[in-house]
Structure formats: C-alpha cells, structure tokens
Amino acid sequence: MPFSDKDTTPTPSLPRGAKYRGAVVEDLQLPPAFCLPHDAPISLALEAAYEREFDQLPVLNDRRKPIGYLYIPDLKSKFEKGEAGLDDPLSRHVTHFPLSSKTHPYTIISPLTPLEDLEDFFAARNVDFALVTDDERRWVLAVATKADLETFVKRRG
C-alpha cells in the first residue's frame, strides 16, 4: 500500500498557547458569577443554578471572600437521596478550597490572565473550573471552565 504525504510528512507542533492566539480570560465572554453566602439555604442554590444553568456556585464567608463552591449535580444527588434538605445551610455541603500555603500557593485568575495560563491551571490542579477574580481577590467576577476554553477554540477555528 503506497504512503500518502500526510503519512510521511511530519506535522509541526504548535507553540504553547498558539491555539489561543494571545487571548485572555476576558475574551471568553463569561457570564457574571453568582455567589452565595455560606449560610444561605440549599433551596436558594438549587434555584439560582437552575435559572442560570450553572454547575458550580462559589460560596462566600461573612467577609465576602470565597471559601469554596457547590457542585450542583452532587448537591442535587444528595437532595434526591435525602442526604440534604432544602433548608440546610450551604456550609454543610460546600467543597472548601485548600488554604493557600508555600506548597499550594493561591493562583490569581483575572480577566487579563492568558488562556494558556488558565489551561495550565486546570492541568496542574486537576480541576475543571476556576474562579475569575480581580487582581486583589476582592470580587469573584466569573467562573471559567475547561468547556469554556474548548468552546473558545472551536469558535475561533
């Protein structure tokens, strides 16, 4: 069987981040984040997630700092199994973020973070989403997901 050119010609690998062409998180055009206080009831989280079609909702402490998140499919499953009630506070079901330390430093993902850095964050932390904050981490602006990156690359072609 004869070989075609594509079988014998090496394909050059793209430089790191070339698929994003210099784009930053802001270019993903993410919807604004919807955050909930840790003492809000589960009913509010389920309603908000349903209305906005979100799978992850950031949870804030009394000082409005992110302490963790709710993964809505897991929360729905707990509710259906009777392991969670509509009036339960979110704090009972939140997945807490690890505390920042020398071995696990906090990584700021801001609107101006290059998309290749966001992709690296997902790979290094083995996570599917990241909170997008301002540079001082005062506000959660959006939630970026691996799916958002994939959609961006497909749109850009």
Rosetta silent file (secondary structure, phi, psi, omega in degrees, C-alpha in Angstrom):
SEQUENCE: MPFSDKDTTPTPSLPRGAKYRGAVVEDLQLPPAFCLPHDAPISLALEAAYEREFDQLPVLNDRRKPIGYLYIPDLKSKFEKGEAGLDDPLSRHVTHFPLSSKTHPYTIISPLTPLEDLEDFFAARNVDFALVTDDERRWVLAVATKADLETFVKRRG
SCORE:     score description
SCORE:     0.000 S_00000001
   1 L     0.000  127.491 -178.078    0.000    0.000    0.000 S_00000001
   2 L   -72.451  150.874  177.382    1.537    3.364   -1.017 S_00000001
   3 L   -88.420  144.293  173.873    2.110    6.081    1.595 S_00000001
   4 L   -94.657  167.062  179.921    0.494    9.474    1.259 S_00000001
   5 H   -57.507  -38.435 -177.156    2.273   12.723    2.048 S_00000001
   6 H   -68.440  -22.256  177.673    0.401   13.092    5.337 S_00000001
   7 H   -77.622  -28.493 -174.136    1.732    9.687    6.452 S_00000001
   8 H  -108.655  -18.810 -178.638    5.371   10.603    5.819 S_00000001
   9 L   -89.581  121.697  179.448    5.493   14.367    6.351 S_00000001
  10 L   -65.693  142.487  177.734    5.963   15.347    9.996 S_00000001
  11 L   -93.734  123.089 -179.759    3.366   17.729   11.354 S_00000001
  12 L   -66.419  139.428  177.558    4.941   20.673   13.155 S_00000001
  13 L   -81.209  145.016 -179.725    3.770   21.031   16.724 S_00000001
  14 L   -75.114  143.341  175.290    2.142   24.312   17.617 S_00000001
  15 L   -63.401  154.424 -179.588    3.956   26.552   20.072 S_00000001
  16 L   -50.913  127.897  175.467    2.490   26.670   23.588 S_00000001
  17 L    80.262    0.490 -176.952   -0.707   28.722   23.602 S_00000001
  18 H   -61.448  -31.754 -178.682   -0.854   29.181   19.814 S_00000001
  19 H   -66.645  -18.405 -179.788   -4.397   27.873   19.725 S_00000001
  20 H   -95.783  -14.527  176.030   -5.455   30.849   21.881 S_00000001
  21 L    50.632   44.018  175.745   -3.645   33.458   19.745 S_00000001
  22 L    81.609    6.105 -177.950   -2.897   35.783   22.661 S_00000001
  23 L   -70.949  155.097  178.858   -6.423   35.722   24.083 S_00000001
  24 E  -120.976  171.190 -176.871   -7.095   36.314   27.770 S_00000001
  25 H   -53.024  -39.260  179.601   -9.868   35.174   30.137 S_00000001
  26 H   -55.150  -32.141 -179.186  -11.877   38.315   29.355 S_00000001
  27 H   -69.919  -14.034  177.063  -12.141   37.107   25.739 S_00000001
  28 H   -70.910  -17.526 -179.344  -14.161   34.082   26.889 S_00000001
  29 L    53.778   54.743 -178.059  -17.101   36.465   27.470 S_00000001
  30 L   -76.343  147.449  174.238  -18.179   34.649   30.606 S_00000001
  31 L   -69.945  153.645  178.455  -21.447   35.483   32.361 S_00000001
  32 L   -59.164  144.478  178.528  -21.062   37.244   35.718 S_00000001
  33 L   -67.892  150.861  172.204  -20.555   34.909   38.658 S_00000001
  34 L  -119.096  112.361 -177.196  -23.396   34.300   41.057 S_00000001
  35 L  -108.191  151.709  179.627  -22.064   33.782   44.576 S_00000001
  36 E  -125.387  147.561  174.924  -23.953   32.743   47.664 S_00000001
  37 E   -72.497  151.347 -176.302  -23.248   33.275   51.369 S_00000001
  38 L   -61.307  -21.595 -177.902  -22.304   30.170   53.336 S_00000001
  39 L   -97.841    5.974  177.698  -25.428   30.426   55.476 S_00000001
  40 L   -70.476  152.266  178.754  -27.902   30.566   52.562 S_00000001
  41 E   -76.993  154.737  178.049  -30.306   27.607   52.251 S_00000001
  42 H   -56.787  -35.680 -178.900  -29.811   24.899   49.649 S_00000001
  43 H   -55.803  -39.561  179.528  -33.124   25.855   48.063 S_00000001
  44 H   -66.301  -40.354  179.404  -31.624   29.198   47.017 S_00000001
  45 H   -64.919  -45.384 -179.474  -28.578   27.495   45.476 S_00000001
  46 H   -63.436  -42.197  179.278  -30.659   24.997   43.504 S_00000001
  47 H   -64.167  -46.721 -178.403  -32.970   27.728   42.225 S_00000001
  48 H   -64.007  -42.519 -179.533  -30.097   30.040   41.236 S_00000001
  49 H   -64.939  -40.458  179.372  -28.181   27.249   39.495 S_00000001
  50 H   -64.335  -47.667 -178.122  -31.275   26.163   37.571 S_00000001
  51 H   -62.191  -36.424 -174.776  -32.139   29.705   36.437 S_00000001
  52 H   -99.593   -4.469 -177.870  -28.569   30.442   35.303 S_00000001
  53 L    57.544   45.089  178.104  -27.671   26.943   34.074 S_00000001
  54 L  -102.980  142.813  174.623  -24.568   26.867   36.317 S_00000001
  55 L   -97.998  -24.090  178.783  -22.962   23.672   37.617 S_00000001
  56 E  -123.280  134.888  175.734  -20.657   25.394   40.119 S_00000001
  57 E  -125.016  122.825  175.997  -21.605   28.174   42.514 S_00000001
  58 E   -66.513  144.502  178.643  -18.955   29.965   44.577 S_00000001
  59 E  -116.599  134.151 -175.486  -19.678   30.180   48.312 S_00000001
  60 E  -111.305  151.882  174.477  -18.549   33.197   50.336 S_00000001
  61 L   -85.942 -172.609 -178.153  -17.803   33.689   54.028 S_00000001
  62 L   -64.038  -23.275  178.647  -19.112   36.568   56.166 S_00000001
  63 L   -93.579   11.482  178.364  -16.378   38.864   54.776 S_00000001
  64 L    66.195   28.145  175.578  -17.488   38.020   51.197 S_00000001
  65 L   -99.426  140.331  178.856  -14.311   36.016   50.476 S_00000001
  66 E   -65.147  129.233  177.851  -14.599   32.742   48.529 S_00000001
  67 E  -114.319  -15.161 -177.969  -14.261   29.733   50.819 S_00000001
  68 E   172.829 -160.435 -177.503  -15.389   27.016   48.422 S_00000001
  69 E  -149.656  162.860  171.162  -18.008   26.008   45.936 S_00000001
  70 E  -109.160  131.473  172.543  -21.081   23.905   45.438 S_00000001
  71 E   -98.651  106.468 -168.933  -21.080   21.389   42.632 S_00000001
  72 H   -58.424  -42.545  177.315  -24.768   21.395   41.773 S_00000001
  73 H   -57.281  -39.959  177.193  -25.048   17.855   40.290 S_00000001
  74 H   -66.352  -40.997  179.659  -23.648   16.433   43.557 S_00000001
  75 H   -63.734  -42.207  177.456  -25.952   18.648   45.620 S_00000001
  76 H   -61.028  -42.177  179.924  -28.994   17.511   43.602 S_00000001
  77 H   -62.611  -44.578  177.457  -27.968   13.899   44.135 S_00000001
  78 H   -60.074  -41.728 -179.700  -27.663   14.420   47.914 S_00000001
  79 H   -63.477  -45.762 -179.328  -31.079   16.083   47.932 S_00000001
  80 H   -64.325  -31.076  179.240  -32.691   13.221   45.976 S_00000001
  81 L   -84.450   -2.795 -178.555  -31.150   10.652   48.365 S_00000001
  82 L    80.074   13.191  179.682  -32.454   12.561   51.390 S_00000001
  83 L   -87.748   -4.083  179.644  -28.906   13.485   52.491 S_00000001
  84 L  -146.176  141.600  177.761  -29.652   17.200   52.175 S_00000001
  85 L  -110.976  155.915 -177.948  -32.702   19.291   52.970 S_00000001
  86 L   -58.938  -28.038 -178.810  -33.931   22.458   51.278 S_00000001
  87 L   -93.628   -2.718  177.848  -33.366   24.447   54.468 S_00000001
  88 L   -59.750  140.237  173.594  -29.835   23.137   55.117 S_00000001
  89 E   -72.115  149.124 -179.619  -27.218   25.899   55.080 S_00000001
  90 H   -58.473  -30.074 -177.208  -24.762   25.694   52.202 S_00000001
  91 H   -57.218  -24.241  178.540  -21.906   25.431   54.709 S_00000001
  92 H   -74.477  -18.457 -172.269  -22.897   21.799   55.339 S_00000001
  93 L  -126.280    4.724 -177.607  -22.350   20.861   51.706 S_00000001
  94 L   -74.847  143.256  170.520  -19.650   23.210   50.426 S_00000001
  95 E   -94.116  113.656 -175.004  -16.409   21.870   48.993 S_00000001
  96 E   -78.425  143.268  173.137  -13.768   24.052   50.621 S_00000001
  97 L   -73.649  146.519  175.292  -10.812   25.430   48.716 S_00000001
  98 L   -66.099  146.179  177.847   -7.438   24.406   50.130 S_00000001
  99 L   -69.342  144.277  178.816   -5.798   27.124   52.170 S_00000001
 100 L   -67.731  137.165  178.427   -3.003   28.955   50.441 S_00000001
 101 L  -152.116  178.819  178.716    0.455   27.866   51.567 S_00000001
 102 L   -62.887  -34.866 -179.432    4.020   27.653   50.306 S_00000001
 103 L   -83.274  -23.827  177.876    3.297   24.224   48.841 S_00000001
 104 L  -132.363   74.371 -178.046   -0.119   25.253   47.449 S_00000001
 105 L   -69.479  151.732  177.568    0.040   28.974   46.628 S_00000001
 106 L   -72.420  132.258  177.763   -3.126   30.798   45.604 S_00000001
 107 L  -105.384  120.084  178.117   -3.224   31.378   41.862 S_00000001
 108 L   -82.800  124.542  172.126   -5.000   34.520   40.767 S_00000001
 109 L  -111.034  110.757 -177.393   -7.062   34.078   37.627 S_00000001
 110 L  -115.290  173.604  178.028   -8.123   37.551   36.498 S_00000001
 111 L   -58.385  -24.299 -177.993   -9.755   38.862   33.316 S_00000001
 112 L   -97.569    8.359  176.556   -6.268   39.564   31.922 S_00000001
 113 L   -69.816  127.916  177.187   -4.862   36.070   32.585 S_00000001
 114 E   -60.758  144.505 -177.996   -3.689   34.497   29.301 S_00000001
 115 H   -63.402  -30.578  176.404   -5.785   31.486   28.296 S_00000001
 116 H   -65.965  -31.396  175.697   -2.717   29.252   28.130 S_00000001
 117 H   -69.965  -36.451  176.298   -2.135   30.052   31.832 S_00000001
 118 H   -64.639  -43.713  177.591   -5.747   29.124   32.577 S_00000001
 119 H   -60.498  -43.128  177.477   -5.274   25.838   30.729 S_00000001
 120 H   -62.096  -39.102  178.376   -2.082   25.196   32.741 S_00000001
 121 H   -60.202  -47.368  179.146   -4.001   25.952   35.963 S_00000001
 122 H   -58.694  -45.133 -177.386   -6.628   23.331   35.091 S_00000001
 123 H   -68.361  -44.663 -176.060   -3.945   20.739   34.304 S_00000001
 124 H   -68.123  -35.886 -177.153   -1.723   21.454   37.322 S_00000001
 125 H   -95.055   -7.556 -177.183   -4.589   21.458   39.832 S_00000001
 126 L    54.235   49.715  179.183   -6.604   18.714   38.122 S_00000001
 127 L  -124.037  163.381 -178.221   -9.757   20.852   38.305 S_00000001
 128 L  -104.985   -6.579 -179.023  -12.500   21.655   35.804 S_00000001
 129 E  -149.730  164.399  177.236  -13.145   25.285   36.749 S_00000001
 130 E  -142.321  145.276  173.168  -11.534   28.404   38.174 S_00000001
 131 E   -82.180  130.608  176.232  -12.874   31.486   39.904 S_00000001
 132 E   -96.061  121.262 -177.768  -12.068   34.640   37.987 S_00000001
 133 E  -124.159  171.401  170.301  -11.341   37.459   40.432 S_00000001
 134 L   -73.315  169.201 -175.883   -9.963   40.968   40.368 S_00000001
 135 L   -61.861  -27.249 -179.812   -6.207   41.223   40.983 S_00000001
 136 L   -91.878    1.957  179.970   -6.711   41.922   44.685 S_00000001
 137 L    60.764   30.891  178.102   -9.121   38.953   45.065 S_00000001
 138 L   -82.583  -31.649 -173.550  -11.861   41.220   46.432 S_00000001
 139 L  -131.948  139.124  170.275  -14.562   40.120   43.985 S_00000001
 140 E   -88.357  118.143 -175.033  -15.475   36.933   42.196 S_00000001
 141 E   -94.119  -36.391 -176.150  -16.242   38.102   38.672 S_00000001
 142 E  -163.199  173.700  172.766  -16.950   34.842   36.836 S_00000001
 143 E  -122.343  121.392  178.444  -16.386   31.099   36.761 S_00000001
 144 E  -102.846  138.274 -179.006  -14.259   29.765   33.897 S_00000001
 145 E  -121.700  165.299  174.070  -14.432   26.092   32.932 S_00000001
 146 H   -59.274  -37.712  179.455  -12.488   23.723   30.714 S_00000001
 147 H   -62.343  -35.341  177.310  -15.575   23.637   28.486 S_00000001
 148 H   -61.721  -41.363  177.862  -15.338   27.428   28.080 S_00000001
 149 H   -63.793  -45.240 -179.776  -11.787   27.015   26.746 S_00000001
 150 H   -61.270  -44.164  178.881  -12.843   24.255   24.342 S_00000001
 151 H   -62.212  -41.026  179.465  -15.774   26.331   23.064 S_00000001
 152 H   -60.203  -46.343 -178.201  -13.491   29.340   22.568 S_00000001
 153 H   -64.741  -41.527  179.201  -11.026   27.340   20.454 S_00000001
 154 H   -64.166  -40.912  179.231  -13.852   25.849   18.353 S_00000001
 155 H   -64.297  -39.024 -177.693  -15.393   29.289   17.761 S_00000001
 156 H   -75.882  -22.846  177.646  -12.085   30.749   16.698 S_00000001
 157 L    61.101    0.000    0.000  -11.443   27.802   14.395 S_00000001
